[in-house]
XYZ file of N, CA and C in Angstrom:
840
model
N 115.095 83.532 -27.175
C 115.803 84.405 -28.078
C 116.603 85.368 -27.199
N 117.868 85.491 -27.375
C 118.771 86.333 -26.536
C 118.381 87.749 -26.709
N 118.349 88.476 -25.616
C 117.987 89.845 -25.640
C 116.597 90.292 -25.766
N 115.719 89.208 -25.866
C 114.146 89.508 -26.029
C 113.699 90.130 -24.752
N 112.941 91.226 -24.864
C 112.287 91.884 -23.794
C 110.831 91.606 -23.963
N 110.166 91.199 -22.793
C 108.692 90.944 -22.813
C 107.998 92.246 -22.979
N 107.073 92.355 -24.050
C 106.356 93.474 -24.168
C 105.119 93.569 -23.269
N 104.693 94.820 -23.028
C 103.507 95.019 -22.211
C 102.263 95.298 -23.168
N 101.161 94.686 -22.814
C 99.913 94.924 -23.681
C 98.696 94.834 -22.682
N 97.618 95.363 -23.103
C 96.371 95.391 -22.325
C 95.261 94.630 -23.100
N 94.408 94.034 -22.331
C 93.210 93.495 -22.884
C 92.221 93.266 -21.689
N 90.933 93.094 -22.043
C 89.982 92.623 -21.008
C 89.614 91.277 -21.194
N 89.344 90.587 -20.102
C 89.198 89.126 -20.149
C 88.134 88.595 -19.033
N 87.740 87.424 -19.310
C 86.993 86.677 -18.352
C 87.934 85.719 -17.638
N 87.931 85.634 -16.360
C 88.736 84.631 -15.608
C 87.975 83.362 -15.613
N 88.561 82.306 -16.257
C 87.988 80.967 -16.385
C 88.392 80.049 -15.288
N 89.631 80.075 -14.787
C 90.131 79.149 -13.831
C 91.369 79.695 -13.192
N 91.528 79.255 -11.986
C 92.868 79.620 -11.308
C 93.475 78.407 -10.645
N 94.850 78.350 -10.587
C 95.528 77.198 -10.079
C 96.709 77.639 -9.126
N 97.039 76.967 -8.204
C 98.132 77.262 -7.378
C 99.496 77.171 -8.097
N 100.419 78.015 -7.780
C 101.773 77.934 -8.387
C 102.767 78.360 -7.206
N 103.516 77.371 -6.695
C 104.374 77.645 -5.656
C 103.593 78.049 -4.424
N 104.237 78.893 -3.513
C 103.614 79.245 -2.260
C 102.773 80.435 -2.237
N 102.888 81.334 -3.249
C 102.114 82.569 -3.210
C 101.665 83.059 -4.500
N 101.885 82.212 -5.607
C 101.433 82.647 -7.003
C 100.289 81.817 -7.437
N 99.701 82.304 -8.537
C 98.647 81.504 -9.145
C 98.855 81.584 -10.658
N 98.456 80.493 -11.359
C 98.245 80.563 -12.795
C 96.740 80.811 -13.157
N 96.516 81.912 -13.942
C 95.291 82.305 -14.212
C 94.842 82.007 -15.707
N 93.798 81.214 -15.968
C 93.391 80.880 -17.261
C 92.347 82.038 -17.698
N 92.593 82.668 -18.801
C 91.776 83.845 -19.202
C 91.259 83.656 -20.580
N 90.050 84.041 -20.872
C 89.507 84.200 -22.165
C 89.458 85.793 -22.498
N 90.369 86.206 -23.316
C 90.470 87.628 -23.501
C 89.641 88.053 -24.781
N 89.468 89.325 -24.842
C 88.671 89.808 -25.976
C 89.450 89.782 -27.288
N 90.710 90.153 -27.305
C 91.400 90.321 -28.646
C 92.488 89.156 -28.843
N 92.742 88.479 -27.734
C 93.930 87.449 -27.887
C 93.543 86.067 -27.508
N 92.268 85.742 -27.510
C 91.776 84.380 -27.198
C 92.049 83.943 -25.826
N 92.225 82.635 -25.755
C 92.502 81.978 -24.347
C 94.030 81.988 -24.136
N 94.404 82.390 -22.931
C 95.805 82.491 -22.552
C 95.933 82.132 -21.128
N 97.087 81.839 -20.680
C 97.388 81.612 -19.290
C 98.487 82.627 -18.780
N 98.260 83.105 -17.599
C 99.224 84.030 -17.078
C 99.447 83.816 -15.579
N 100.691 84.147 -15.234
C 101.113 84.081 -13.867
C 100.813 85.273 -13.162
N 100.180 85.183 -12.002
C 99.849 86.342 -11.109
C 100.717 86.140 -9.835
N 101.756 86.835 -9.725
C 102.697 86.712 -8.643
C 102.260 87.361 -7.332
N 102.298 86.618 -6.261
C 102.086 87.047 -4.882
C 100.560 87.247 -4.604
N 99.667 86.783 -5.457
C 98.255 87.018 -5.235
C 97.620 86.281 -4.071
N 98.345 85.250 -3.625
C 97.787 84.487 -2.458
C 98.300 85.067 -1.149
N 99.083 86.115 -1.217
C 99.440 86.775 0.040
C 98.290 87.745 0.550
N 98.240 87.913 1.825
C 97.179 88.826 2.320
C 97.388 90.202 1.959
N 98.662 90.557 1.577
C 99.032 91.940 1.185
C 98.819 92.233 -0.301
N 98.397 91.202 -1.062
C 98.286 91.353 -2.495
C 97.230 92.501 -2.813
N 97.628 93.312 -3.764
C 96.663 94.451 -4.219
C 95.603 93.969 -5.099
N 95.837 92.937 -5.818
C 94.805 92.550 -6.837
C 94.320 91.053 -6.745
N 94.731 90.297 -5.725
C 94.293 89.017 -5.676
C 92.845 88.692 -5.675
N 92.067 89.520 -5.046
C 90.660 89.347 -5.080
C 89.978 89.584 -6.370
N 90.719 90.317 -7.256
C 90.095 90.683 -8.559
C 90.324 89.506 -9.479
N 91.228 88.550 -9.272
C 91.429 87.440 -10.172
C 90.891 86.230 -9.665
N 89.552 86.321 -9.348
C 88.812 85.045 -8.985
C 88.002 84.654 -10.205
N 87.620 83.354 -10.273
C 86.865 82.861 -11.460
C 85.474 83.700 -11.648
N 85.179 83.742 -12.919
C 83.864 84.420 -13.450
C 83.989 85.940 -13.434
N 85.083 86.517 -13.147
C 85.127 87.968 -13.133
C 85.528 88.546 -14.514
N 85.085 89.693 -14.783
C 85.394 90.451 -15.998
C 86.441 91.606 -15.546
N 87.625 91.387 -16.078
C 88.706 92.192 -15.550
C 89.480 92.910 -16.786
N 90.098 94.083 -16.487
C 90.982 94.757 -17.367
C 92.391 94.488 -16.959
N 93.171 93.995 -17.777
C 94.635 93.549 -17.457
C 95.652 94.236 -18.240
N 96.884 94.364 -17.637
C 98.012 94.577 -18.290
C 98.928 93.320 -18.193
N 99.337 92.904 -19.273
C 100.053 91.521 -19.269
C 101.468 91.803 -19.869
N 102.451 91.057 -19.449
C 103.762 91.007 -19.997
C 104.011 89.775 -20.694
N 104.431 89.732 -22.034
C 104.631 88.637 -22.778
C 104.428 88.927 -24.167
N 104.631 87.914 -25.099
C 104.348 88.148 -26.435
C 102.933 87.686 -26.856
N 102.046 88.670 -27.148
C 100.594 88.321 -27.403
C 100.484 87.220 -28.593
N 101.462 87.195 -29.509
C 101.389 86.257 -30.597
C 102.101 84.884 -30.277
N 102.788 84.790 -29.130
C 103.420 83.568 -28.854
C 104.656 83.189 -29.481
N 105.300 84.195 -30.268
C 106.436 83.780 -31.114
C 107.747 83.788 -30.248
N 107.765 84.409 -29.097
C 108.967 84.472 -28.346
C 108.602 84.100 -26.854
N 109.654 83.705 -26.134
C 109.498 83.453 -24.710
C 108.544 82.414 -24.235
N 108.217 82.416 -23.050
C 107.330 81.409 -22.451
C 105.899 81.607 -22.843
N 105.158 80.452 -22.828
C 103.768 80.567 -23.177
C 102.979 81.200 -22.034
N 103.602 81.225 -20.838
C 102.890 81.895 -19.683
C 103.218 83.385 -19.711
N 102.226 84.143 -19.664
C 102.335 85.609 -19.560
C 102.406 85.908 -18.000
N 102.584 87.216 -17.765
C 102.658 87.688 -16.400
C 101.676 88.849 -16.243
N 100.889 88.781 -15.192
C 99.914 89.836 -14.897
C 100.673 90.938 -14.245
N 100.674 92.148 -14.737
C 101.317 93.241 -14.001
C 100.430 94.230 -13.400
N 99.193 94.390 -13.998
C 98.191 95.226 -13.486
C 96.830 94.564 -13.790
N 95.918 94.860 -12.838
C 94.475 94.284 -13.101
C 93.552 95.239 -12.417
N 92.415 95.461 -13.108
C 91.400 96.222 -12.593
C 90.019 95.463 -12.824
N 89.265 95.411 -11.798
C 87.940 94.665 -12.001
C 86.951 95.542 -12.627
N 86.251 94.967 -13.679
C 85.229 95.698 -14.421
C 83.894 95.242 -13.801
N 83.632 93.963 -13.634
C 82.587 93.553 -12.910
C 82.825 92.012 -12.453
N 82.967 91.894 -11.169
C 83.353 90.508 -10.612
C 82.098 89.762 -10.274
N 81.642 89.065 -11.447
C 80.258 88.458 -11.370
C 80.226 87.415 -10.347
N 81.357 86.569 -10.044
C 81.328 85.582 -9.158
C 80.988 85.867 -7.699
N 81.269 87.132 -7.307
C 80.924 87.509 -5.961
C 79.451 87.669 -5.757
N 78.684 87.851 -6.864
C 77.216 87.999 -6.750
C 76.476 86.651 -6.427
N 77.128 85.426 -6.781
C 76.434 84.251 -6.574
C 77.380 83.210 -5.862
N 78.324 83.610 -5.157
C 79.268 82.802 -4.426
C 78.532 81.799 -3.437
N 77.415 82.211 -2.913
C 76.707 81.327 -2.015
C 75.578 80.658 -2.615
N 75.352 80.760 -3.925
C 74.263 80.185 -4.694
C 74.699 78.928 -5.459
N 74.375 77.740 -4.920
C 74.985 76.506 -5.584
C 74.569 76.387 -7.034
N 73.242 76.663 -7.391
C 72.829 76.442 -8.714
C 73.512 77.448 -9.676
N 73.622 78.629 -9.411
C 74.338 79.623 -10.293
C 75.878 79.359 -10.307
N 76.461 79.016 -9.155
C 77.883 78.821 -9.130
C 78.223 77.618 -10.006
N 77.529 76.531 -9.931
C 77.937 75.353 -10.756
C 77.622 75.640 -12.119
N 76.616 76.342 -12.472
C 76.263 76.628 -13.873
C 77.430 77.494 -14.488
N 77.913 78.547 -13.632
C 78.988 79.290 -14.100
C 80.296 78.444 -14.349
N 80.496 77.476 -13.486
C 81.615 76.598 -13.574
C 81.583 75.791 -14.944
N 80.329 75.358 -15.240
C 80.239 74.516 -16.526
C 80.428 75.568 -17.658
N 79.949 76.747 -17.571
C 80.218 77.691 -18.660
C 81.705 77.936 -18.848
N 82.400 78.154 -17.780
C 83.817 78.367 -17.811
C 84.587 77.168 -18.450
N 84.266 76.006 -17.967
C 84.901 74.785 -18.464
C 84.553 74.607 -20.041
N 83.354 74.915 -20.387
C 83.037 74.791 -21.810
C 83.780 75.834 -22.641
N 83.934 76.985 -22.082
C 84.693 78.140 -22.872
C 86.158 77.638 -22.994
N 86.695 77.065 -22.100
C 88.087 76.532 -22.133
C 88.244 75.406 -23.197
N 87.215 74.505 -23.181
C 87.304 73.375 -24.123
C 87.036 73.786 -25.547
N 86.277 74.855 -25.687
C 85.982 75.333 -27.116
C 87.129 76.181 -27.619
N 88.083 76.413 -26.848
C 89.337 77.268 -27.343
C 90.533 76.398 -27.172
N 90.659 75.340 -27.864
C 91.840 74.303 -27.808
C 93.154 75.007 -28.086
N 93.198 76.056 -28.869
C 94.405 76.675 -29.266
C 94.668 78.012 -28.514
N 95.711 78.146 -27.780
C 95.947 79.408 -27.109
C 96.186 80.472 -28.095
N 95.822 81.669 -27.655
C 96.156 82.946 -28.402
C 95.473 82.922 -29.731
N 94.457 82.187 -29.958
C 93.643 82.245 -31.160
C 92.451 83.110 -30.838
N 92.303 84.362 -31.442
C 91.230 85.179 -31.100
C 89.831 84.542 -31.303
N 88.905 84.778 -30.429
C 87.639 84.165 -30.521
C 86.571 85.289 -29.914
N 86.419 86.381 -30.571
C 85.600 87.468 -29.993
C 84.195 86.980 -29.747
N 83.644 86.303 -30.641
C 82.190 85.981 -30.459
C 82.026 84.994 -29.186
N 82.940 84.094 -28.990
C 82.859 83.262 -27.864
C 83.170 84.077 -26.568
N 84.014 85.013 -26.575
C 84.273 85.874 -25.451
C 82.948 86.738 -25.140
N 82.296 87.238 -26.121
C 81.080 87.961 -25.780
C 79.961 87.078 -25.363
N 79.867 85.866 -25.856
C 78.871 84.981 -25.539
C 79.188 84.598 -23.991
N 80.421 84.256 -23.619
C 80.731 83.833 -22.279
C 80.415 85.012 -21.322
N 80.790 86.200 -21.649
C 80.597 87.323 -20.807
C 79.062 87.539 -20.593
N 78.323 87.460 -21.673
C 76.839 87.617 -21.538
C 76.208 86.573 -20.667
N 76.630 85.359 -20.775
C 76.023 84.233 -19.958
C 76.313 84.542 -18.460
N 77.604 84.848 -18.144
C 77.963 85.217 -16.719
C 77.190 86.335 -16.197
N 77.006 87.357 -17.056
C 76.177 88.552 -16.634
C 74.704 88.154 -16.348
N 74.219 87.350 -17.273
C 72.746 86.849 -17.054
C 72.642 86.043 -15.756
N 73.608 85.220 -15.484
C 73.600 84.470 -14.125
C 73.689 85.388 -12.986
N 74.531 86.424 -13.067
C 74.669 87.432 -11.879
C 73.468 88.180 -11.848
N 72.780 88.540 -12.816
C 71.478 89.378 -12.718
C 70.334 88.416 -12.427
N 70.323 87.223 -12.622
C 69.207 86.313 -12.340
C 68.085 86.631 -13.156
N 68.299 87.059 -14.461
C 67.121 87.518 -15.257
C 66.338 86.371 -15.847
N 67.009 85.240 -15.805
C 66.306 83.914 -16.364
C 66.761 82.813 -15.457
N 66.040 81.666 -15.600
C 66.329 80.436 -14.824
C 67.727 80.036 -15.157
N 68.384 79.571 -14.205
C 69.867 79.225 -14.299
C 70.038 78.131 -15.345
N 69.206 77.045 -15.420
C 69.486 76.069 -16.416
C 69.139 76.608 -17.874
N 68.189 77.478 -17.997
C 68.014 78.037 -19.336
C 69.258 78.872 -19.789
N 69.863 79.670 -18.991
C 71.001 80.440 -19.317
C 72.198 79.430 -19.713
N 72.350 78.442 -18.983
C 73.358 77.480 -19.247
C 73.182 76.676 -20.537
N 71.966 76.228 -20.736
C 71.738 75.539 -21.998
C 71.751 76.459 -23.244
N 71.311 77.676 -23.070
C 71.439 78.654 -24.145
C 72.912 78.888 -24.561
N 73.752 78.929 -23.502
C 75.206 79.164 -23.721
C 75.713 77.975 -24.420
N 75.418 76.779 -24.025
C 76.013 75.600 -24.646
C 75.499 75.458 -26.098
N 74.220 75.683 -26.358
C 73.722 75.658 -27.701
C 74.385 76.624 -28.604
N 74.521 77.857 -28.085
C 75.168 78.913 -28.972
C 76.611 78.654 -29.139
N 77.277 78.193 -28.053
C 78.675 77.768 -28.105
C 78.978 76.749 -29.203
N 77.996 75.690 -29.215
C 78.154 74.698 -30.277
C 77.881 75.241 -31.632
N 76.991 76.205 -31.798
C 76.795 76.823 -33.096
C 78.093 77.521 -33.537
N 78.844 78.304 -32.655
C 80.068 78.867 -33.029
C 81.083 77.841 -33.437
N 81.026 76.690 -32.844
C 82.026 75.646 -33.059
C 81.620 74.807 -34.338
N 80.466 75.045 -34.909
C 80.005 74.229 -36.025
C 79.355 72.985 -35.657
N 78.861 72.947 -34.383
C 78.226 71.663 -33.898
C 76.776 71.773 -33.649
N 76.173 72.835 -34.120
C 74.729 73.111 -33.865
C 73.781 71.871 -34.069
N 73.049 71.362 -33.298
C 72.133 70.238 -33.511
C 71.099 70.677 -34.596
N 70.749 69.849 -35.474
C 69.664 70.072 -36.501
C 68.362 70.065 -35.691
N 67.512 71.051 -35.920
C 66.176 71.213 -35.145
C 65.021 71.407 -36.063
N 65.234 71.972 -37.231
C 64.114 72.323 -38.086
C 64.181 71.500 -39.358
N 65.153 70.631 -39.573
C 65.230 69.789 -40.723
C 65.961 68.530 -40.292
N 65.800 67.439 -41.039
C 66.456 66.184 -40.736
C 67.989 66.396 -40.820
N 68.684 65.872 -39.837
C 70.127 66.032 -39.780
C 70.827 65.128 -40.817
N 70.183 64.185 -41.322
C 70.723 63.295 -42.329
C 70.400 63.676 -43.675
N 69.145 63.761 -44.034
C 68.733 64.045 -45.353
C 68.286 65.526 -45.659
N 68.072 66.187 -44.631
C 67.795 67.657 -44.765
C 66.263 67.876 -44.938
N 65.456 66.927 -44.905
C 63.949 67.072 -45.045
C 63.489 68.025 -43.960
N 62.786 69.163 -44.462
C 62.277 70.110 -43.395
C 61.071 69.558 -42.770
N 60.813 70.176 -41.575
C 59.657 69.783 -40.858
C 59.990 69.488 -39.352
N 58.949 69.284 -38.603
C 59.106 68.886 -37.145
C 59.290 67.413 -37.087
N 60.467 66.958 -36.763
C 60.640 65.531 -36.662
C 60.791 65.118 -35.165
N 60.077 64.002 -34.867
C 59.937 63.587 -33.487
C 61.111 62.865 -32.824
N 62.022 62.285 -33.702
C 63.205 61.547 -33.206
C 64.365 62.506 -33.138
N 65.346 62.209 -32.200
C 66.510 63.070 -31.923
C 67.625 62.075 -31.728
N 68.716 62.163 -32.604
C 69.817 61.221 -32.552
C 71.070 62.083 -32.407
N 71.769 61.910 -31.217
C 72.999 62.681 -31.010
C 74.005 62.288 -32.037
N 74.332 60.932 -32.227
C 75.404 60.609 -33.222
C 74.990 61.189 -34.723
N 73.700 61.237 -35.024
C 73.227 61.675 -36.348
C 73.425 63.140 -36.512
N 73.336 63.905 -35.344
C 73.466 65.396 -35.386
C 72.279 66.116 -35.071
N 71.259 65.437 -34.637
C 70.043 66.155 -34.113
C 68.755 65.487 -34.452
N 67.772 66.222 -34.826
C 66.441 65.702 -35.215
C 66.542 64.994 -36.558
N 65.861 63.817 -36.545
C 65.884 63.002 -37.773
C 64.459 62.604 -38.134
N 64.307 62.421 -39.452
C 63.029 62.023 -39.921
C 62.867 60.558 -39.859
N 61.573 59.923 -39.988
C 61.352 58.560 -39.765
C 62.232 57.706 -40.739
N 62.482 58.108 -41.985
C 63.347 57.363 -42.825
C 64.786 57.206 -42.446
N 65.246 58.207 -41.718
C 66.694 58.220 -41.329
C 66.917 57.983 -39.919
N 65.830 57.740 -39.128
C 65.952 57.424 -37.738
C 66.789 56.253 -37.397
N 67.953 56.365 -36.741
C 68.839 55.167 -36.370
C 68.174 54.527 -35.073
N 68.559 53.281 -34.888
C 68.198 52.611 -33.757
C 68.630 53.216 -32.417
N 67.810 53.350 -31.449
C 68.230 54.021 -30.241
C 67.980 55.506 -30.066
N 67.447 55.997 -31.200
C 67.186 57.416 -31.163
C 66.092 57.812 -30.103
N 66.261 58.987 -29.586
C 65.345 59.455 -28.545
C 64.146 60.110 -29.161
N 63.037 60.203 -28.324
C 61.874 60.758 -28.853
C 61.359 61.777 -27.860
N 61.986 62.994 -27.982
C 61.674 64.092 -26.961
C 60.328 64.603 -27.310
N 59.710 65.330 -26.309
C 58.381 66.003 -26.538
C 58.625 67.137 -27.524
N 57.590 67.437 -28.389
C 57.740 68.546 -29.404
C 58.204 69.831 -28.615
N 57.681 70.043 -27.437
C 58.053 71.322 -26.640
C 59.511 71.390 -26.267
N 60.173 70.266 -26.178
C 61.617 70.242 -25.892
C 62.398 70.744 -27.097
N 61.954 70.281 -28.256
C 62.654 70.809 -29.487
C 62.451 72.297 -29.699
N 61.246 72.710 -29.421
C 60.936 74.079 -29.517
C 61.712 74.966 -28.497
N 61.876 74.357 -27.292
C 62.761 75.050 -26.339
C 64.258 75.190 -26.804
N 64.765 74.126 -27.457
C 66.122 74.183 -27.877
C 66.222 75.201 -29.015
N 65.175 75.307 -29.828
C 65.201 76.392 -30.922
C 65.080 77.707 -30.416
N 64.244 77.905 -29.301
C 64.170 79.178 -28.655
C 65.376 79.717 -27.984
N 66.127 78.676 -27.330
C 67.371 79.068 -26.652
C 68.438 79.486 -27.666
N 68.420 78.679 -28.775
C 69.442 79.003 -29.825
C 69.311 80.412 -30.488
N 68.046 80.730 -30.582
C 67.692 82.033 -31.274
C 67.608 83.240 -30.303
N 67.502 82.840 -28.955
C 67.323 83.914 -28.064
C 65.869 84.387 -27.809
N 64.925 83.570 -28.100
C 63.512 83.876 -27.800
C 63.194 83.538 -26.400
N 63.451 84.343 -25.471
C 63.261 84.161 -24.036
C 61.876 84.140 -23.696
N 60.981 84.690 -24.464
C 59.454 84.654 -24.116
C 59.041 83.186 -24.243
N 59.410 82.415 -25.132
C 59.120 81.028 -25.221
C 59.891 80.200 -24.103
N 61.131 80.518 -23.916
C 61.937 79.732 -23.049
C 61.465 79.871 -21.529
N 61.143 81.112 -21.239
C 60.873 81.393 -19.860
C 59.407 80.765 -19.531
N 58.690 80.484 -20.501
C 57.281 79.912 -20.228
C 57.319 78.369 -20.147
N 58.370 77.714 -20.424
C 58.427 76.307 -20.475
C 58.285 75.646 -19.099
N 57.907 74.432 -19.022
C 57.730 73.685 -17.713
C 59.145 73.051 -17.444
N 59.128 72.586 -16.191
C 60.395 71.989 -15.553
C 60.765 70.704 -16.277
N 59.780 69.876 -16.576
C 60.099 68.594 -17.197
C 60.665 68.780 -18.591
N 60.184 69.834 -19.296
C 60.698 70.103 -20.611
C 62.103 70.610 -20.613
N 62.386 71.416 -19.480
C 63.653 72.033 -19.378
C 64.674 70.902 -19.131
N 64.271 69.978 -18.210
C 65.207 68.855 -17.985
C 65.446 68.000 -19.151
N 64.434 67.714 -19.911
C 64.669 66.924 -21.073
C 65.627 67.688 -22.093
N 65.440 68.968 -22.203
C 66.285 69.770 -23.050
C 67.774 69.726 -22.555
N 67.882 69.920 -21.259
C 69.242 69.909 -20.692
C 69.964 68.548 -20.977
N 69.235 67.505 -20.914
C 69.831 66.170 -21.125
C 70.338 66.019 -22.640
N 69.465 66.425 -23.564
C 69.891 66.427 -24.959
C 71.068 67.347 -25.269
N 70.979 68.559 -24.732
C 72.097 69.521 -24.991
C 73.464 69.013 -24.412
N 73.370 68.477 -23.200
C 74.661 67.932 -22.638
C 75.164 66.751 -23.434
N 74.279 65.883 -23.753
C 74.703 64.725 -24.576
C 75.297 65.044 -25.983
N 74.668 66.113 -26.657
C 75.112 66.578 -27.923
C 76.535 67.232 -27.739
N 76.724 67.990 -26.786
C 78.017 68.755 -26.549
C 79.186 67.677 -26.300
N 78.849 66.873 -25.317
C 79.907 65.874 -24.923
C 80.238 64.908 -25.994
N 79.288 64.582 -26.875
C 79.537 63.771 -28.073
C 80.706 64.370 -28.934
N 80.493 65.717 -29.231
C 81.472 66.476 -30.072
C 82.781 66.750 -29.354
N 82.679 66.968 -28.048
C 83.973 67.199 -27.337
C 84.733 65.877 -27.106
N 84.028 64.715 -27.274
C 84.662 63.417 -27.075
C 85.208 63.197 -25.669
N 84.621 63.937 -24.757
C 85.075 63.745 -23.346
C 83.890 64.538 -22.508
N 83.615 63.959 -21.355
C 82.573 64.514 -20.430
C 83.129 65.773 -19.801
N 82.255 66.692 -19.645
C 82.582 67.932 -18.830
C 82.301 67.606 -17.359
N 83.335 67.861 -16.587
C 83.303 67.519 -15.140
C 82.273 68.312 -14.358
N 82.011 69.518 -14.829
C 81.095 70.437 -14.144
C 79.584 70.073 -14.289
N 79.181 69.536 -15.396
C 77.828 69.331 -15.708
C 77.116 68.488 -14.746
N 77.628 67.402 -14.204
C 76.851 66.551 -13.357
C 76.636 67.232 -12.009
N 77.310 68.353 -11.739
C 77.155 69.035 -10.475
C 76.053 70.157 -10.441
N 75.660 70.400 -11.731
C 74.605 71.462 -11.938
C 73.329 71.194 -11.331
N 72.713 72.044 -10.539
C 71.402 71.760 -9.948
C 70.284 71.965 -11.054
N 69.589 70.805 -11.316
C 68.516 70.877 -12.345
C 67.156 71.026 -11.768
N 67.116 71.400 -10.426
C 65.864 71.630 -9.850
C 65.731 70.884 -8.553
N 66.528 69.883 -8.343
C 66.509 69.165 -7.027
C 67.376 69.930 -6.031
N 67.113 69.719 -4.772
C 67.964 70.377 -3.692
C 69.351 69.928 -3.756
N 70.327 70.839 -3.529
C 71.707 70.523 -3.575
C 72.062 69.549 -2.476
N 72.942 68.612 -2.806
C 73.221 67.570 -1.815
C 74.601 67.854 -1.066
N 75.148 68.997 -1.314
C 76.439 69.262 -0.657
C 76.676 70.795 -0.569
N 77.734 71.187 0.134
C 77.905 72.607 0.334
C 78.424 73.296 -1.009
N 78.370 74.574 -1.053
C 78.757 75.362 -2.217
C 80.286 75.014 -2.362
N 80.779 74.677 -3.568
C 82.264 74.392 -3.773
C 83.138 75.633 -3.428
N 84.332 75.498 -3.124
C 85.177 76.588 -2.723
C 85.418 77.484 -3.904
N 85.687 78.808 -3.650
C 85.844 79.617 -4.816
C 86.954 79.224 -5.752
N 86.681 79.198 -7.118
C 87.598 78.804 -8.049
C 87.442 77.425 -8.620
N 86.431 76.642 -8.059
C 86.277 75.363 -8.588
C 84.909 74.870 -8.148
N 84.513 73.751 -8.728
C 83.297 73.108 -8.394
C 83.429 71.800 -7.704
N 84.493 71.679 -6.966
C 84.675 70.494 -6.151
C 85.261 69.332 -6.896
N 84.754 68.135 -6.592
C 85.345 66.914 -7.131
C 84.210 66.200 -8.038
N 84.672 65.795 -9.205
C 83.708 65.098 -10.064
C 83.636 63.622 -9.646
N 82.846 62.814 -10.520
C 82.655 61.472 -10.243
C 83.953 60.721 -10.314
N 84.960 61.110 -11.182
C 86.110 60.425 -11.292
C 87.205 60.847 -10.297
N 86.702 61.663 -9.335
C 87.705 62.066 -8.198
C 88.602 63.220 -8.631
N 88.484 63.760 -9.826
C 89.389 64.810 -10.293
C 88.704 66.200 -9.975
N 89.427 67.087 -9.472
C 88.856 68.413 -9.113
C 88.820 69.227 -10.379
N 87.883 70.239 -10.329
C 87.734 71.115 -11.418
C 87.747 72.502 -10.918
N 87.928 73.527 -11.720
C 88.060 74.889 -11.378
C 89.455 75.173 -10.758
N 89.527 75.809 -9.553
C 90.605 76.097 -8.927
C 91.343 74.807 -8.461
N 92.576 74.636 -8.722
C 93.407 73.529 -8.114
C 94.302 74.062 -7.012
N 93.896 73.684 -5.842
C 94.552 74.127 -4.603
C 95.448 73.033 -4.018
C-alpha cells in the first residue's frame, strides 16, 4: 500500500528459533504474549558489535519493540526488531546440559507446530511454554517430566488430550488397561482395537498427574514408568500433528548422551538429515 508507514509496537515473547539471513542478519521466530507466533528480522545481530544479538538466542524471554503491522493487514509478513531487552535468558542456564537443551528444543518446536497461523493470539500456550522453559532452567523437576507435562497440556489446549479416565470410544468411565493412539487414548475391552498397547496402570496415572499438575505423584514415579509414558505421549502428539517432531528422538530419556551438545539455536541433525533449531 503506497504511503504505508510501519507502526511500532511492543510485546514480550519467547524466542523459538533463529535462522541466518544474509551475512549479518537473522530471522527470529517468536511466540509473543499478545500477537501469537510471528517472525521478525533482527538486522546486524551476527556482527560482533551488535548491541542485542546475545539476547535473541533460543529459549529466552525477551521484551521487544517491533516494526510492522501486528494484524498483518499491510506490508511484509516479516517484522523488524528495533529494540530488545532480556527478561530471562533461560537458554544460557542449560547451554551445556544435553538433556535440558534437547528438551527445550522439543518444547520450542512443539510450540511452533501448535501455532500454524501467524499473528493468532495464543496466550495460554505462551504462558505454558514460558513456564516449561522456566522449569527446565530451575531444574525443579526431572527433564522428561517437564517435557511430557508440556506436551500433554499443549495437546489439551489444541483439543487433542488423550482420554485417560474414560474410554476414548464409548465414554465408559473407569481405569482401562488398553491404550490406542488412533482411538484417542485409553479404551475399554469392548472398544479395544487390534494392536492397542497395554501400559502399566502407573503409566496412565503418571499421564493424568502430568496433565493436572500433580507433581507429588509425578516426581515419585520410577524410570521405567516415565519412559513408557514418554513413548505414549510422543506417539499421541505426532499422530495428531501428522508429522514427526525432529527434536524428540534427540531427547535424553535417561541413557548417556551419544554426542556433543548441539550448537546454540538448534538441536543438530535429525534422522532424515534435516537440521532443526537455528539454521546456519
